[in-house]
PDB file of C-alpha atoms in Angstrom:
ATOM      1  CA  GLY M  24      92.068 -62.933  33.298  1.00 62.00           C
ATOM      2  CA  GLU M  25      88.848 -63.931  31.883  1.00 80.00           C
ATOM      3  CA  ILE M  26      85.663 -64.502  33.868  1.00 76.00           C
ATOM      4  CA  PRO M  27      83.244 -67.028  32.438  1.00 78.00           C
ATOM      5  CA  GLU M  28      79.826 -65.683  31.385  1.00 76.00           C
ATOM      6  CA  THR M  29      77.990 -67.996  33.710  1.00 74.00           C
ATOM      7  CA  SER M  30      79.731 -66.444  36.683  1.00 73.00           C
ATOM      8  CA  ILE M  31      78.734 -62.931  35.609  1.00 70.00           C
ATOM      9  CA  ILE M  32      75.149 -63.965  34.922  1.00 71.00           C
ATOM     10  CA  SER M  33      74.813 -65.884  38.179  1.00 71.00           C
ATOM     11  CA  LEU M  34      76.213 -62.911  40.105  1.00 66.00           C
ATOM     12  CA  HIS M  35      73.628 -60.517  38.588  1.00 66.00           C
ATOM     13  CA  ALA M  36      70.851 -63.076  38.772  1.00 67.00           C
ATOM     14  CA  GLY M  37      71.418 -63.377  42.502  1.00 66.00           C
ATOM     15  CA  VAL M  38      71.248 -59.604  42.957  1.00 70.00           C
ATOM     16  CA  LEU M  39      68.161 -59.212  40.719  1.00 72.00           C
ATOM     17  CA  GLY M  40      66.495 -62.463  41.717  1.00 73.00           C
ATOM     18  CA  ALA M  41      64.974 -61.251  44.986  1.00 75.00           C
ATOM     19  CA  PRO M  42      63.322 -58.101  43.542  1.00 78.00           C
ATOM     20  CA  LEU M  43      62.076 -60.013  40.498  1.00 79.00           C
ATOM     21  CA  ALA M  44      60.666 -62.758  42.682  1.00 81.00           C
ATOM     22  CA  GLY M  45      58.975 -60.141  44.900  1.00 84.00           C
ATOM     23  CA  ALA M  46      57.492 -58.410  41.865  1.00 84.00           C
ATOM     24  CA  ALA M  47      56.185 -61.726  40.565  1.00 84.00           C
ATOM     25  CA  VAL M  48      54.543 -62.508  43.905  1.00 86.00           C
ATOM     26  CA  LEU M  49      52.972 -59.031  44.054  1.00 85.00           C
ATOM     27  CA  PHE M  50      51.684 -59.437  40.518  1.00 85.00           C
ATOM     28  CA  LEU M  51      50.219 -62.852  41.280  1.00 88.00           C
ATOM     29  CA  VAL M  52      48.528 -61.575  44.454  1.00 85.00           C
ATOM     30  CA  PHE M  53      47.372 -58.091  43.398  1.00 86.00           C
ATOM     31  CA  GLY M  54      46.899 -58.704  39.658  1.00 86.00           C
ATOM     32  CA  PRO M  55      43.607 -60.584  40.013  1.00 85.00           C
ATOM     33  CA  LEU M  56      42.362 -58.048  42.607  1.00 84.00           C
ATOM     34  CA  THR M  57      43.196 -55.162  40.289  1.00 83.00           C
ATOM     35  CA  LEU M  58      41.540 -56.924  37.360  1.00 83.00           C
ATOM     36  CA  ARG M  59      38.426 -57.593  39.456  1.00 79.00           C
ATOM     37  CA  LEU M  60      38.258 -53.930  40.533  1.00 77.00           C
ATOM     38  CA  ALA M  61      38.632 -52.758  36.931  1.00 78.00           C
ATOM     39  CA  ARG M  62      35.838 -55.077  35.799  1.00 77.00           C
ATOM     40  CA  SER M  63      33.550 -53.956  38.640  1.00 75.00           C
ATOM     41  CA  LEU M  64      34.004 -50.323  37.536  1.00 77.00           C
ATOM     42  CA  GLU M  65      33.686 -50.923  33.803  1.00 81.00           C
ATOM     43  CA  ALA M  66      29.944 -51.706  33.507  1.00 78.00           C
ATOM     44  CA  PRO M  67      28.578 -48.920  35.740  1.00 78.00           C
ATOM     45  CA  LEU M  68      30.894 -46.326  34.225  1.00 82.00           C
ATOM     46  CA  LYS M  69      29.877 -47.495  30.758  1.00 84.00           C
ATOM     47  CA  ARG M  70      26.190 -46.979  31.733  1.00 81.00           C
ATOM     48  CA  LEU M  71      26.949 -43.443  32.915  1.00 83.00           C
ATOM     49  CA  VAL M  72      28.881 -42.655  29.725  1.00 86.00           C
ATOM     50  CA  GLU M  73      26.066 -43.977  27.500  1.00 85.00           C
ATOM     51  CA  HIS M  74      23.505 -41.948  29.433  1.00 85.00           C
ATOM     52  CA  SER M  75      25.592 -38.774  29.328  1.00 86.00           C
ATOM     53  CA  ASN M  76      26.051 -39.225  25.562  1.00 89.00           C
ATOM     54  CA  LYS M  77      22.257 -39.274  25.168  1.00 86.00           C
ATOM     55  CA  ILE M  78      21.963 -36.154  27.310  1.00 84.00           C
ATOM     56  CA  GLU M  79      24.711 -34.476  25.264  1.00 85.00           C
ATOM     57  CA  GLY M  80      22.704 -35.319  22.140  1.00 88.00           C
ATOM     58  CA  GLY M  81      19.712 -33.441  23.566  1.00 84.00           C
ATOM     59  CA  ASP M  82      17.659 -36.430  24.760  1.00 84.00           C
ATOM     60  CA  PHE M  83      16.730 -35.216  28.254  1.00 78.00           C
ATOM     61  CA  ALA M  84      13.772 -37.597  28.393  1.00 79.00           C
ATOM     62  CA  VAL M  85      16.067 -40.586  28.871  1.00 79.00           C
ATOM     63  CA  SER M  86      15.605 -42.029  32.335  1.00 79.00           C
ATOM     64  CA  CYS M  87      18.377 -41.925  34.880  1.00 79.00           C
ATOM     65  CA  SER M  88      18.113 -44.511  37.602  1.00 73.00           C
ATOM     66  CA  PRO M  89      19.302 -43.040  40.893  1.00 64.00           C
ATOM     67  CA  GLU M  90      19.388 -46.586  42.275  1.00 69.00           C
ATOM     68  CA  PRO M  91      22.511 -48.192  40.806  1.00 65.00           C
ATOM     69  CA  ASP M  92      23.181 -51.902  40.888  1.00 71.00           C
ATOM     70  CA  SER M  93      23.763 -53.057  44.467  1.00 73.00           C
ATOM     71  CA  ASN M  94      26.885 -54.888  43.282  1.00 76.00           C
ATOM     72  CA  ASP M  95      28.479 -51.601  42.203  1.00 78.00           C
ATOM     73  CA  PRO M  96      31.200 -50.188  44.452  1.00 80.00           C
ATOM     74  CA  GLU M  97      30.056 -47.523  46.941  1.00 83.00           C
ATOM     75  CA  GLU M  98      31.916 -44.758  45.079  1.00 83.00           C
ATOM     76  CA  ILE M  99      30.128 -45.637  41.831  1.00 82.00           C
ATOM     77  CA  ARG M 100      26.754 -45.671  43.599  1.00 82.00           C
ATOM     78  CA  SER M 101      27.476 -42.210  45.052  1.00 85.00           C
ATOM     79  CA  LEU M 102      28.617 -40.940  41.646  1.00 85.00           C
ATOM     80  CA  ASN M 103      25.451 -42.326  40.023  1.00 84.00           C
ATOM     81  CA  VAL M 104      23.160 -40.678  42.587  1.00 84.00           C
ATOM     82  CA  ALA M 105      24.936 -37.315  42.190  1.00 87.00           C
ATOM     83  CA  TYR M 106      24.825 -37.619  38.385  1.00 86.00           C
ATOM     84  CA  CYS M 107      21.083 -38.404  38.345  1.00 86.00           C
ATOM     85  CA  LEU M 108      20.391 -35.482  40.682  1.00 88.00           C
ATOM     86  CA  MET M 109      22.341 -33.184  38.360  1.00 88.00           C
ATOM     87  CA  VAL M 110      20.405 -34.459  35.313  1.00 87.00           C
ATOM     88  CA  GLU M 111      17.096 -33.891  37.137  1.00 88.00           C
ATOM     89  CA  ARG M 112      18.087 -30.321  38.021  1.00 90.00           C
ATOM     90  CA  VAL M 113      19.114 -29.603  34.427  1.00 88.00           C
ATOM     91  CA  ARG M 114      15.777 -31.039  33.205  1.00 88.00           C
ATOM     92  CA  ASP M 115      13.861 -28.839  35.649  1.00 91.00           C
ATOM     93  CA  ALA M 116      15.850 -25.766  34.602  1.00 92.00           C
ATOM     94  CA  LEU M 117      15.182 -26.499  30.925  1.00 90.00           C
ATOM     95  CA  ASP M 118      11.461 -26.950  31.612  1.00 91.00           C
ATOM     96  CA  ASP M 119      11.416 -23.629  33.450  1.00 93.00           C
ATOM     97  CA  LEU M 120      13.245 -21.929  30.569  1.00 94.00           C
ATOM     98  CA  ARG M 121      10.890 -23.474  28.005  1.00 91.00           C
ATOM     99  CA  GLN M 122       7.885 -22.307  29.992  1.00 92.00           C
ATOM    100  CA  ALA M 123       9.362 -18.830  30.449  1.00 93.00           C
ATOM    101  CA  SER M 124      10.051 -18.559  26.723  1.00 94.00           C
ATOM    102  CA  LEU M 125       6.348 -19.177  25.994  1.00 96.00           C
ATOM    103  CA  THR M 126       4.866 -16.943  28.699  1.00 96.00           C
ATOM    104  CA  ASP M 127       4.480 -13.195  28.976  1.00 96.00           C
ATOM    105  CA  PRO M 128       6.284 -12.253  32.198  1.00 94.00           C
ATOM    106  CA  LEU M 129       3.872  -9.455  33.147  1.00 96.00           C
ATOM    107  CA  THR M 130       0.485 -11.106  32.642  1.00 96.00           C
ATOM    108  CA  GLY M 131       1.448 -14.786  32.833  1.00 94.00           C
ATOM    109  CA  ALA M 132      -0.480 -15.259  29.589  1.00 95.00           C
ATOM    110  CA  PRO M 133       0.925 -17.200  26.667  1.00 96.00           C
ATOM    111  CA  ASN M 134       3.020 -15.012  24.388  1.00 96.00           C
ATOM    112  CA  ARG M 135       3.365 -14.456  20.643  1.00 96.00           C
ATOM    113  CA  LYS M 136       5.913 -17.285  20.349  1.00 96.00           C
ATOM    114  CA  LEU M 137       3.423 -19.814  21.711  1.00 95.00           C
ATOM    115  CA  LEU M 138       0.671 -18.435  19.452  1.00 96.00           C
ATOM    116  CA  LEU M 139       2.887 -18.787  16.382  1.00 95.00           C
ATOM    117  CA  GLN M 140       3.982 -22.245  17.505  1.00 94.00           C
ATOM    118  CA  GLU M 141       0.543 -23.683  18.371  1.00 94.00           C
ATOM    119  CA  GLY M 142      -1.713 -21.630  16.083  1.00 93.00           C
ATOM    120  CA  PRO M 143      -0.868 -23.500  12.867  1.00 94.00           C
ATOM    121  CA  ARG M 144      -1.541 -26.810  14.641  1.00 93.00           C
ATOM    122  CA  LEU M 145      -5.000 -25.630  15.691  1.00 92.00           C
ATOM    123  CA  ILE M 146      -5.772 -24.310  12.202  1.00 93.00           C
ATOM    124  CA  GLU M 147      -4.698 -27.615  10.635  1.00 94.00           C
ATOM    125  CA  SER M 148      -6.772 -29.570  13.144  1.00 93.00           C
ATOM    126  CA  ALA M 149      -9.850 -27.466  12.307  1.00 93.00           C
ATOM    127  CA  ARG M 150      -9.163 -27.861   8.591  1.00 94.00           C
ATOM    128  CA  ARG M 151      -9.022 -31.677   8.922  1.00 95.00           C
ATOM    129  CA  ALA M 152     -12.286 -31.642  10.878  1.00 95.00           C
ATOM    130  CA  ASP M 153     -13.814 -29.259   8.292  1.00 96.00           C
ATOM    131  CA  LYS M 154     -14.559 -26.742  11.053  1.00 94.00           C
ATOM    132  CA  PRO M 155     -14.371 -22.943  10.807  1.00 93.00           C
ATOM    133  CA  VAL M 156     -11.499 -21.054  12.425  1.00 91.00           C
ATOM    134  CA  SER M 157     -11.598 -17.573  13.930  1.00 91.00           C
ATOM    135  CA  LEU M 158      -8.794 -15.264  14.939  1.00 92.00           C
ATOM    136  CA  LEU M 159      -9.583 -12.258  17.099  1.00 93.00           C
ATOM    137  CA  MET M 160      -7.093  -9.442  17.482  1.00 95.00           C
ATOM    138  CA  LEU M 161      -7.815  -7.340  20.551  1.00 95.00           C
ATOM    139  CA  ASP M 162      -6.241  -3.943  21.134  1.00 95.00           C
ATOM    140  CA  LEU M 163      -7.003  -1.948  24.272  1.00 94.00           C
ATOM    141  CA  ASP M 164      -8.037   1.483  22.978  1.00 92.00           C
ATOM    142  CA  ASN M 165      -6.581   4.557  24.654  1.00 92.00           C
ATOM    143  CA  PHE M 166      -4.205   2.423  26.719  1.00 93.00           C
ATOM    144  CA  LYS M 167      -1.503   5.075  26.408  1.00 93.00           C
ATOM    145  CA  THR M 168      -3.847   7.447  28.251  1.00 94.00           C
ATOM    146  CA  VAL M 169      -4.026   5.000  31.196  1.00 94.00           C
ATOM    147  CA  ASN M 170      -0.220   4.922  31.408  1.00 93.00           C
ATOM    148  CA  ASP M 171       0.091   8.694  30.994  1.00 94.00           C
ATOM    149  CA  THR M 172      -2.648   9.524  33.512  1.00 95.00           C
ATOM    150  CA  TRP M 173      -2.201   6.916  36.253  1.00 95.00           C
ATOM    151  CA  GLY M 174       1.302   5.596  35.548  1.00 95.00           C
ATOM    152  CA  HIS M 175       2.774   2.371  34.233  1.00 95.00           C
ATOM    153  CA  ALA M 176       1.996   0.430  37.404  1.00 96.00           C
ATOM    154  CA  ALA M 177      -1.712   1.119  36.808  1.00 95.00           C
ATOM    155  CA  GLY M 178      -1.307   0.153  33.155  1.00 96.00           C
ATOM    156  CA  ASP M 179       0.317  -3.106  34.210  1.00 96.00           C
ATOM    157  CA  MET M 180      -2.628  -3.815  36.510  1.00 96.00           C
ATOM    158  CA  VAL M 181      -5.050  -3.227  33.623  1.00 96.00           C
ATOM    159  CA  LEU M 182      -3.095  -5.622  31.377  1.00 97.00           C
ATOM    160  CA  LYS M 183      -3.011  -8.310  34.094  1.00 97.00           C
ATOM    161  CA  ALA M 184      -6.736  -7.947  34.784  1.00 96.00           C
ATOM    162  CA  PHE M 185      -7.562  -8.081  31.069  1.00 96.00           C
ATOM    163  CA  ALA M 186      -5.423 -11.210  30.594  1.00 96.00           C
ATOM    164  CA  GLU M 187      -7.123 -12.836  33.583  1.00 96.00           C
ATOM    165  CA  VAL M 188     -10.590 -12.092  32.149  1.00 95.00           C
ATOM    166  CA  LEU M 189      -9.552 -13.513  28.770  1.00 93.00           C
ATOM    167  CA  SER M 190      -8.058 -16.663  30.311  1.00 93.00           C
ATOM    168  CA  ARG M 191     -11.393 -17.414  32.027  1.00 93.00           C
ATOM    169  CA  ARG M 192     -13.388 -16.844  28.816  1.00 92.00           C
ATOM    170  CA  VAL M 193     -11.287 -18.871  26.375  1.00 92.00           C
ATOM    171  CA  ARG M 194     -12.011 -22.558  25.879  1.00 90.00           C
ATOM    172  CA  GLN M 195      -9.273 -24.992  26.890  1.00 87.00           C
ATOM    173  CA  SER M 196      -8.889 -26.053  23.251  1.00 86.00           C
ATOM    174  CA  ASP M 197      -8.239 -22.434  22.163  1.00 90.00           C
ATOM    175  CA  ILE M 198      -5.233 -20.183  22.548  1.00 92.00           C
ATOM    176  CA  PHE M 199      -5.087 -16.616  23.677  1.00 93.00           C
ATOM    177  CA  ALA M 200      -1.836 -14.720  23.838  1.00 96.00           C
ATOM    178  CA  ARG M 201      -0.398 -11.319  24.526  1.00 97.00           C
ATOM    179  CA  VAL M 202       1.204 -10.414  21.210  1.00 95.00           C
ATOM    180  CA  GLY M 203       2.360  -6.883  21.956  1.00 92.00           C
ATOM    181  CA  GLY M 204       2.079  -4.035  24.428  1.00 93.00           C
ATOM    182  CA  GLU M 205      -1.717  -3.861  24.777  1.00 95.00           C
ATOM    183  CA  GLU M 206      -2.498  -6.311  21.980  1.00 96.00           C
ATOM    184  CA  PHE M 207      -3.913  -9.766  22.497  1.00 96.00           C
ATOM    185  CA  ALA M 208      -5.033 -12.483  20.086  1.00 95.00           C
TER     186      ALA M 208
END
């Protein structure tokens, strides 16, 4: 015998009707809530992504607001605070590295790198102002004798003391630097 199509369809529709109706109700109830949650996350996450892209590009001067929008979800606010703290720590570490790269570790005086970096700027500034420029190269004579006679610790003390004397004698607009072992400029 043959069974009419409508009977087959109505039989399956009855079996599938309840789950489909339940899914529709769930979608109607939770769909708008899910959409609202997604929209509430979109803007703050977009701000974090834009900021991190600037950081990735090397722009560490860009400000990071540790105070997110009060309408942001709590998790986003916590993420923002942690992110800004991380950026601040990276900035501090980079500043420390920059400073260390321009400073002689023994004497604390500027080093050759800083002299070569800032010297041309000072020369150009003097040239524009039609002012004379002087460069003094200072070498501590017989320094090897100090190291050989009293040891390297004594030699280090001499270098530190000499750098301290120079730092007090040099004008703020000038540069002095340790350029080698016992050589200063």
